[in-house]
Amino acid sequence: MTINRKKYVMIGWCLIAFVITAHAQRAANSITYQLVENIGYRGDDVDDTYAKERCVLDVYYPENTKDFPTVVWFHGGGITGGEKFIPKELKEKGLAVVAVNYRLSPKAKAPAYIDDAAAAVAWTFNHIADYGGDPTKIIVSGHSAGGYLVAMVGLDKSWLQQHGEDADKLAGIVDFSGHAITHMTVRAERGIKDTQPIVDEYAPLYHVRKDAPPLVLITGDREMEMLGRYEENAYFYRMMKFVGHNDVHLYELDGFDHGAMATPAFHILLHYVDKLTKKTK
C-alpha cells in the first residue's frame, strides 16, 4: 500500500507539472508579434535625401502584452555596408526589437553615424511605450560596427545628451565584437591604415567611466577574430574594472570567428536581457 500510495502521489505531481507546463505554453502561444517598418527616427532633424533614406528603423514587438524589455539592434558591416534586420534569435522571446539603419561611409563621415545611433536610441526612449514597452528596460546591442556604435553611445554621454536623453538610463550595453579603439572606418576616412591603432574621442576606450550602464563585451576566438579585436575588448574590460565599474563582463567564444560569433552571442544577450531588466522592476 505504501508503494502504491507513493506511486499515486508521483503520478499526481506529474499531472500537476503537465498542467502548469501546458498553461505556460498556451500563454506563450497567445502572444502575437507585429512588425512596423521604416519609421523615420530623426524627423525634421535632417534635410538631405541620403539621411532620410538611411535614418529609419523597424519595430518588432509583442502586441498583446505590456512593459516588455526592448533590444535596440544595430547591424554590422564596417560602417560601409549592411542593412537593418530583426535577428531570428530575438524573435518570439517576449521582447521588442528596434532594428536600426544608419548612414554609411563614404557617403557620410564621422561622426554622422554615431549621431544617428544616438538619435535612434533617443527615439526608442521616447516612443517604445507607445507599443507597450517599458522605457526603463532598454538594452542596446549590435555586432561589429553595431557593437562599436552602441559602446560609443552608451559610454560617451554627450551623444544622447544632444537628443535630450541620458545614456545612464540604459538597462545595459551588449557589444558583439565591436572596436574598443577608434573604428577602422573612422581611421580610413583620415587616411590611416587599419593596422594603426588610435584611441581618441571616437574610441569607446577613451570614455571608460565608473558610472556607465552595465556592459557586456563578447568576442570570437582571439586566434580567429579580426586583427586584435579580442585584445581590444579585454583591455576595455580591464580599464572599466580599473576605474571601478562593477558590472562589466567579458566573453571569448572559442572556435568562432568574427562573423560566426554572433550566433552563440545571442544566447548571452538574451541572458542579460532577462537579468538586467529584472533589476528595473
Coordinates of C-alpha atoms in Angstrom, one line a residue:
M1 CA 0.0 0.0 0.0
T2 CA 2.9 2.4 0.8
I3 CA 4.4 1.7 -2.6
N4 CA 1.1 2.3 -4.4
R5 CA 0.5 5.5 -2.4
K6 CA 3.9 6.8 -3.4
K7 CA 3.2 5.9 -7.0
Y8 CA -0.1 7.7 -7.0
V9 CA 1.5 10.8 -5.4
M10 CA 4.2 10.8 -8.1
I11 CA 1.6 10.5 -10.8
G12 CA -0.3 13.4 -9.2
W13 CA 2.7 15.6 -9.2
C14 CA 3.4 14.7 -12.8
L15 CA -0.1 15.7 -13.8
I16 CA 0.2 19.0 -12.0
A17 CA 3.5 19.7 -13.7
F18 CA 2.0 18.8 -17.1
V19 CA -0.9 21.2 -16.5
I20 CA 1.4 24.0 -15.4
T21 CA 3.6 23.5 -18.5
A22 CA 0.7 23.3 -20.8
H23 CA -0.7 26.5 -19.3
A24 CA 2.6 28.3 -19.8
Q25 CA 2.9 27.1 -23.3
R26 CA -0.7 28.4 -24.1
A27 CA 0.2 31.7 -22.5
A28 CA 3.4 32.0 -24.6
N29 CA 1.5 31.0 -27.8
S30 CA -1.2 33.6 -27.1
I31 CA 1.3 36.4 -27.6
T32 CA 1.3 37.7 -31.2
Y33 CA 4.0 39.9 -32.7
Q34 CA 3.8 42.8 -35.1
L35 CA 6.4 44.5 -37.3
V36 CA 6.3 48.2 -38.2
E37 CA 8.8 49.1 -40.8
N38 CA 10.8 52.1 -42.0
I39 CA 9.9 54.6 -39.3
G40 CA 12.0 57.8 -39.6
Y41 CA 13.7 58.4 -36.3
R42 CA 15.2 61.9 -37.0
G43 CA 12.1 63.7 -38.0
D44 CA 12.9 67.2 -39.2
D45 CA 16.4 66.9 -37.8
V46 CA 17.9 66.2 -41.2
D47 CA 17.2 67.6 -44.6
D48 CA 19.3 65.7 -47.1
T49 CA 18.0 62.8 -49.2
Y50 CA 20.5 60.2 -48.0
A51 CA 19.9 60.8 -44.4
K52 CA 16.1 60.5 -44.9
E53 CA 16.7 57.2 -46.7
R54 CA 19.0 55.7 -44.1
C55 CA 17.7 57.1 -40.9
V56 CA 14.8 54.6 -40.5
L57 CA 14.1 51.8 -38.1
D58 CA 11.8 48.8 -37.7
V59 CA 9.9 47.9 -34.5
Y60 CA 9.1 44.2 -33.8
Y61 CA 7.0 43.9 -30.7
P62 CA 4.6 41.6 -28.8
E63 CA 1.3 43.4 -29.3
N64 CA -0.9 41.9 -26.5
T65 CA 1.4 42.3 -23.5
K66 CA 2.8 45.3 -21.7
D67 CA 6.0 46.5 -20.0
F68 CA 8.3 44.2 -22.0
P69 CA 12.0 44.9 -22.5
T70 CA 13.5 46.2 -25.8
V71 CA 16.7 45.5 -27.6
V72 CA 17.8 48.3 -29.9
W73 CA 19.8 46.3 -32.5
F74 CA 22.5 47.8 -34.8
H75 CA 23.7 45.8 -37.8
G76 CA 27.4 45.3 -38.7
G77 CA 29.2 45.9 -42.0
G78 CA 32.2 48.1 -41.1
I79 CA 30.1 51.3 -41.3
T80 CA 30.4 50.9 -45.0
G81 CA 27.6 48.4 -45.6
G82 CA 24.8 46.4 -44.1
E83 CA 21.0 46.7 -43.6
K84 CA 18.7 46.6 -40.6
F85 CA 17.1 43.3 -39.7
I86 CA 15.3 41.5 -36.9
P87 CA 17.6 38.7 -35.7
K88 CA 15.8 35.4 -35.7
E89 CA 17.3 34.6 -32.3
L90 CA 15.4 37.5 -30.8
K91 CA 12.0 36.7 -32.3
E92 CA 9.1 35.5 -30.2
K93 CA 11.1 35.9 -26.9
G94 CA 8.6 38.3 -25.2
L95 CA 10.6 41.4 -26.0
A96 CA 10.7 44.1 -28.6
V97 CA 13.5 44.6 -31.2
V98 CA 14.2 48.0 -32.7
A99 CA 16.4 47.4 -35.8
V100 CA 18.2 50.5 -37.0
N101 CA 19.7 51.7 -40.2
Y102 CA 22.3 54.5 -40.1
R103 CA 24.3 56.5 -42.6
L104 CA 27.3 54.8 -44.1
S105 CA 30.8 55.8 -45.1
P106 CA 31.9 57.2 -47.6
K107 CA 28.6 59.0 -48.2
A108 CA 28.7 60.1 -44.6
K109 CA 31.7 60.8 -42.4
A110 CA 32.3 60.5 -38.7
P111 CA 30.6 61.3 -36.5
A112 CA 27.3 61.2 -38.5
Y113 CA 26.7 57.5 -38.0
I114 CA 27.4 57.8 -34.2
D115 CA 24.9 60.6 -34.0
D116 CA 22.4 58.5 -36.0
A117 CA 22.8 55.7 -33.4
A118 CA 22.1 58.2 -30.6
A119 CA 19.1 59.6 -32.4
A120 CA 17.6 56.1 -32.8
V121 CA 18.2 55.2 -29.2
A122 CA 16.6 58.5 -28.1
W123 CA 13.6 57.7 -30.4
T124 CA 13.2 54.4 -28.6
F125 CA 13.3 56.1 -25.2
N126 CA 10.5 58.4 -26.4
H127 CA 8.3 56.0 -28.3
I128 CA 8.6 52.4 -27.1
A129 CA 5.9 53.0 -24.5
D130 CA 3.5 53.7 -27.5
Y131 CA 4.0 50.0 -28.4
G132 CA 3.6 48.7 -24.8
G133 CA 7.3 48.6 -23.9
D134 CA 8.9 49.8 -20.7
P135 CA 11.4 52.6 -21.4
T136 CA 13.4 51.7 -18.3
K137 CA 14.1 48.3 -19.9
I138 CA 16.1 49.2 -23.0
I139 CA 19.3 47.4 -23.9
V140 CA 21.4 48.5 -26.8
S141 CA 23.3 45.8 -28.8
G142 CA 24.9 45.2 -32.1
H143 CA 27.5 43.2 -34.0
S144 CA 30.9 44.5 -35.2
A145 CA 30.2 48.1 -36.4
G146 CA 26.9 47.9 -34.5
G147 CA 28.8 46.9 -31.4
Y148 CA 31.1 49.9 -31.8
L149 CA 28.1 52.2 -32.1
V150 CA 26.3 51.0 -29.0
A151 CA 29.5 51.3 -27.0
M152 CA 30.1 54.8 -28.2
V153 CA 26.5 55.9 -27.4
G154 CA 26.5 54.2 -24.1
L155 CA 29.9 55.3 -22.8
D156 CA 30.2 58.8 -24.2
K157 CA 27.2 60.5 -22.7
S158 CA 27.4 63.6 -25.0
W159 CA 25.7 61.8 -27.9
L160 CA 22.4 61.1 -26.2
Q161 CA 22.6 64.4 -24.4
Q162 CA 22.4 66.1 -27.8
H163 CA 19.0 64.4 -28.2
G164 CA 17.7 65.2 -24.7
E165 CA 18.4 61.8 -23.2
D166 CA 20.7 60.3 -20.6
A167 CA 22.9 57.2 -21.5
D168 CA 22.7 56.1 -17.9
K169 CA 19.0 55.3 -18.4
L170 CA 20.0 52.3 -20.5
A171 CA 19.5 49.0 -18.8
G172 CA 22.6 47.7 -20.4
I173 CA 25.0 47.6 -23.4
V174 CA 25.8 44.3 -25.0
D175 CA 28.6 44.6 -27.6
F176 CA 29.2 41.8 -30.1
S177 CA 32.8 42.1 -31.2
G178 CA 32.9 45.9 -31.7
H179 CA 36.0 48.0 -31.8
A180 CA 37.2 49.4 -28.5
I181 CA 39.7 51.6 -30.2
T182 CA 38.8 54.2 -32.8
H183 CA 36.9 52.4 -35.6
M184 CA 38.9 51.3 -38.6
T185 CA 36.5 53.2 -40.9
V186 CA 36.9 56.4 -39.0
R187 CA 40.7 55.9 -39.3
A188 CA 40.3 55.1 -43.1
E189 CA 38.4 58.4 -43.5
R190 CA 41.6 60.1 -42.2
G191 CA 43.9 58.0 -44.4
I192 CA 45.1 55.9 -41.5
K193 CA 45.6 52.1 -42.2
D194 CA 43.7 49.5 -40.3
T195 CA 46.8 48.2 -38.6
Q196 CA 47.5 51.5 -36.9
P197 CA 45.6 51.7 -33.6
I198 CA 44.2 55.0 -32.5
V199 CA 42.4 55.9 -29.2
D200 CA 40.7 59.3 -29.4
E201 CA 37.3 60.7 -28.8
Y202 CA 35.9 58.2 -31.3
A203 CA 37.1 55.2 -29.3
P204 CA 34.9 53.7 -26.6
L205 CA 38.1 53.1 -24.6
Y206 CA 38.5 56.9 -24.4
H207 CA 35.3 57.1 -22.5
V208 CA 35.7 54.4 -19.7
R209 CA 33.8 55.5 -16.6
K210 CA 32.8 54.1 -13.4
D211 CA 29.1 55.1 -13.6
A212 CA 28.3 53.7 -17.1
P213 CA 25.4 51.3 -17.6
P214 CA 26.1 47.5 -17.3
L215 CA 28.5 46.5 -20.1
V216 CA 28.8 43.1 -21.7
L217 CA 31.7 42.5 -24.2
I218 CA 31.6 39.4 -26.4
T219 CA 34.2 38.4 -29.0
G220 CA 35.1 35.4 -31.0
D221 CA 38.1 33.3 -30.5
R222 CA 41.2 35.5 -30.2
E223 CA 43.1 33.4 -32.8
M224 CA 40.2 33.8 -35.3
E225 CA 39.0 37.3 -34.7
M226 CA 39.7 40.4 -36.9
L227 CA 43.1 41.9 -36.1
G228 CA 43.3 42.3 -32.3
R229 CA 39.5 42.5 -31.6
Y230 CA 39.6 40.2 -28.5
E231 CA 42.6 42.0 -27.1
E232 CA 41.0 45.4 -27.6
N233 CA 37.9 44.3 -25.7
A234 CA 40.0 42.6 -23.0
Y235 CA 41.8 45.9 -22.3
F236 CA 38.5 47.7 -22.4
Y237 CA 37.1 45.3 -19.8
R238 CA 40.2 45.7 -17.7
M239 CA 40.1 49.5 -17.8
M240 CA 36.4 49.5 -16.9
K241 CA 37.2 47.4 -13.9
F242 CA 40.2 49.6 -13.0
V243 CA 38.1 52.7 -12.8
G244 CA 35.6 51.0 -10.5
H245 CA 32.8 49.8 -12.8
N246 CA 31.3 46.8 -11.0
D247 CA 29.0 45.4 -13.8
V248 CA 31.3 44.7 -16.8
H249 CA 31.6 41.2 -18.3
L250 CA 33.9 39.8 -21.0
Y251 CA 33.2 36.6 -23.0
E252 CA 35.5 34.9 -25.6
L253 CA 33.7 32.4 -27.8
D254 CA 36.3 29.7 -28.5
G255 CA 36.1 28.3 -32.0
F256 CA 34.1 31.1 -33.5
D257 CA 35.5 33.8 -35.9
H258 CA 34.3 37.4 -36.2
G259 CA 31.2 36.6 -38.2
A260 CA 30.2 33.3 -36.7
M261 CA 30.4 34.5 -33.1
A262 CA 27.1 36.4 -33.4
T263 CA 25.0 33.2 -33.4
P264 CA 26.1 32.0 -29.9
A265 CA 26.4 35.5 -28.6
F266 CA 22.6 36.0 -28.9
H267 CA 22.2 33.4 -26.1
I268 CA 24.4 35.6 -23.9
L269 CA 22.4 38.7 -24.9
L270 CA 19.1 37.0 -24.0
H271 CA 20.5 36.0 -20.6
Y272 CA 21.4 39.6 -19.9
V273 CA 18.1 41.0 -21.2
D274 CA 16.4 38.9 -18.5
K275 CA 19.0 39.6 -15.8
L276 CA 19.3 43.4 -16.4
T277 CA 15.7 44.2 -17.0
K278 CA 14.6 42.5 -13.8
K279 CA 16.6 45.0 -11.9
T280 CA 14.4 47.8 -13.1
K281 CA 11.1 46.3 -11.8

